[in-house]
Coordinates of C-alpha atoms in Angstrom, one line a residue:
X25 CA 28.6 178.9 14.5
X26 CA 26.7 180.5 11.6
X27 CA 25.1 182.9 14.1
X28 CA 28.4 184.4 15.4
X29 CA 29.8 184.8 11.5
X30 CA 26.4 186.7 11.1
X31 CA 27.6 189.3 13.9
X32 CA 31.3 189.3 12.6
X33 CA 30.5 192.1 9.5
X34 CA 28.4 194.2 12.2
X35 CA 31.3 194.5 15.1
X36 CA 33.4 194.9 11.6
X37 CA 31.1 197.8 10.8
X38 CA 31.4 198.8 14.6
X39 CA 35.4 199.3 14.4
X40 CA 35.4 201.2 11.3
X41 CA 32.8 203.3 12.7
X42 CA 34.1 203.9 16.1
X43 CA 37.7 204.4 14.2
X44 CA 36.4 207.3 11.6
X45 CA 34.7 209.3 14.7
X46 CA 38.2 209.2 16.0
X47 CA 39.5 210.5 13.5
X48 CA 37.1 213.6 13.1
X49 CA 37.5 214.1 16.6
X50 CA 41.2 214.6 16.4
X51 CA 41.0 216.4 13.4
X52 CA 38.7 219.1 15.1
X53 CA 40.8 218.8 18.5
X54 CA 44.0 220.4 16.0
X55 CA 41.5 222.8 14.4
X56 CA 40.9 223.8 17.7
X57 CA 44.4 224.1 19.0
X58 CA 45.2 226.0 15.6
X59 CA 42.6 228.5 15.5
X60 CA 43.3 229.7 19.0
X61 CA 43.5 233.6 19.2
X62 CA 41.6 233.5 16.1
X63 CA 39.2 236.6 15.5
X64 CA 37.7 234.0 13.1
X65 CA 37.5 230.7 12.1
X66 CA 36.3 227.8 10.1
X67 CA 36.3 224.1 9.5
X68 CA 35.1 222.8 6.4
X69 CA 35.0 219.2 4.9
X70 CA 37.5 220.6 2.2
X71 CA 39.9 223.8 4.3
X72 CA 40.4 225.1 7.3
X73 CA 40.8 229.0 7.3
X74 CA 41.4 231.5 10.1
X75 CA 41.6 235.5 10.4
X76 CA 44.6 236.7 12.7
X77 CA 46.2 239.3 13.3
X78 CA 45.2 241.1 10.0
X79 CA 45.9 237.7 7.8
X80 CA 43.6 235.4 6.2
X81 CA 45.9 231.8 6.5
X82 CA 44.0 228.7 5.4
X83 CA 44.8 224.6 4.8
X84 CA 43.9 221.3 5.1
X85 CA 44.1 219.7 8.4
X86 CA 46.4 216.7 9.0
X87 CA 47.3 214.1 11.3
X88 CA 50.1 216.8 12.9
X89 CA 47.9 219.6 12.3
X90 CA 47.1 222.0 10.3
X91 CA 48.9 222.1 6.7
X92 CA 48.9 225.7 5.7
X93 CA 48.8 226.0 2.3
X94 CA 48.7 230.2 1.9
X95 CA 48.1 233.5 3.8
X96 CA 47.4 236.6 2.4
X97 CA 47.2 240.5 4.4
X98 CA 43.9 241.5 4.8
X99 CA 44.9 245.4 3.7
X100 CA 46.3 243.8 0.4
X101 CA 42.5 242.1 -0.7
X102 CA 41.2 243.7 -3.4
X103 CA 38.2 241.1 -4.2
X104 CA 36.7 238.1 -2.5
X105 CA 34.1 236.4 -4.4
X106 CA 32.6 232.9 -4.6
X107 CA 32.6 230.4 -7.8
X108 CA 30.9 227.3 -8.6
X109 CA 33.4 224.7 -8.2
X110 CA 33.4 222.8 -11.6
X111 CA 32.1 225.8 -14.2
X112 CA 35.4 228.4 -14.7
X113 CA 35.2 231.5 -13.7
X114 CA 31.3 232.1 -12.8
X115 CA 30.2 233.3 -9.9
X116 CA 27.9 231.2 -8.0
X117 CA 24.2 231.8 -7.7
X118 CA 22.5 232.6 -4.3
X119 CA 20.3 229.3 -5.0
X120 CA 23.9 227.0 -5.0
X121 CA 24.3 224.3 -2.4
X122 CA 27.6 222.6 -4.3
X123 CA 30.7 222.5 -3.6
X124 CA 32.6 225.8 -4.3
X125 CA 35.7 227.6 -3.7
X126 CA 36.5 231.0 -2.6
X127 CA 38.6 233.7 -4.6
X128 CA 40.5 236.1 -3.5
X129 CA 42.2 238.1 -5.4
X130 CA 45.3 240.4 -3.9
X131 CA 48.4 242.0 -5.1
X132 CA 48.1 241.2 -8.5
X133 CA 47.7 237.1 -7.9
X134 CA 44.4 235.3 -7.1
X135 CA 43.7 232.6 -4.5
X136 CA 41.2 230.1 -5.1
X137 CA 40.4 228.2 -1.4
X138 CA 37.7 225.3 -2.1
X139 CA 34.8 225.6 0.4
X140 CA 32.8 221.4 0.3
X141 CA 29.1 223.3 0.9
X142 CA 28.1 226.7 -0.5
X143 CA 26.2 227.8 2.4
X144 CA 28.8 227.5 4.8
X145 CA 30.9 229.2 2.2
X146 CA 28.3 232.1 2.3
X147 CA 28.9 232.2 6.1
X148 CA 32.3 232.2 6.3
X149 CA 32.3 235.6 3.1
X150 CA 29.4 237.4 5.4
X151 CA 31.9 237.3 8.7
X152 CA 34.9 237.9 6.7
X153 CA 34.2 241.1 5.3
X154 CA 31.8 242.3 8.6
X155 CA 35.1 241.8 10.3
X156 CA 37.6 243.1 7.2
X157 CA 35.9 246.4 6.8
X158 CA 37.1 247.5 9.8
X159 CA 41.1 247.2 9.0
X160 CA 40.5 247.8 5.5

């Protein structure tokens, strides 16, 4: 008897396990679907952000999907920078691995879209603009 309560927290561990992989798979099966037709996308701990049709649209991603939470024109962006996460308004260092957010500011309003890792934060600014100079 005690040697089957011994198992009982590890097929507990097992479940929970086997249930959160689930859930990240669905979550990255509606990223998917979303970002279809994208020129760009990304999936991040924190957003999920796409470049269509000349728009930047980003938001978190549900259990029905993704949750838009803004879009801005891509001929309207007048800056797009990255800031540490927890100090104001400075920019972040090339040296950063934190979490971070993105800024971008356009017609007169600024955006700021949290990024959970710097680096893939770095990424995503490096594509955006190779791919933005062109329509800007």
């Amino acid at each position: 008897m005690r040697e089957g309560l011994l198992w009982l927290p590890l097929l507990v561990i097992f479940v929970v396990l086997t249930a959160l992989g689930w859930m990240e798979r669905r979550r990255q099966a509606l990223f998917r679907l979303w970002a279809q037709g994208s020129e760009l996308a990304r999936l991040d701990a924190a957003v999920a952000m796409r470049l269509q049709d000349g728009r930047i649209s980003w938001g978190s991603v549900g259990p029905k999907g993704v949750e838009l939470a803004e879009d801005i024109a891509v001929n309207h962006l007048e800056l797009c920078e990255l800031m540490a996460d927890r100090s104001g308004d400075v920019p972040l260092t090339d040296e950063a691995y934190c979490p971070c957010r993105l800024r971008l500011v356009a017609e007169g309003r600024s955006l700021d879209i949290p990024f959970s890792d710097a680096v893939k934060a770095r990424l995503w600014v490096d594509e955006l603009m190779s791919r933005v100079r062109c329509q800007l």
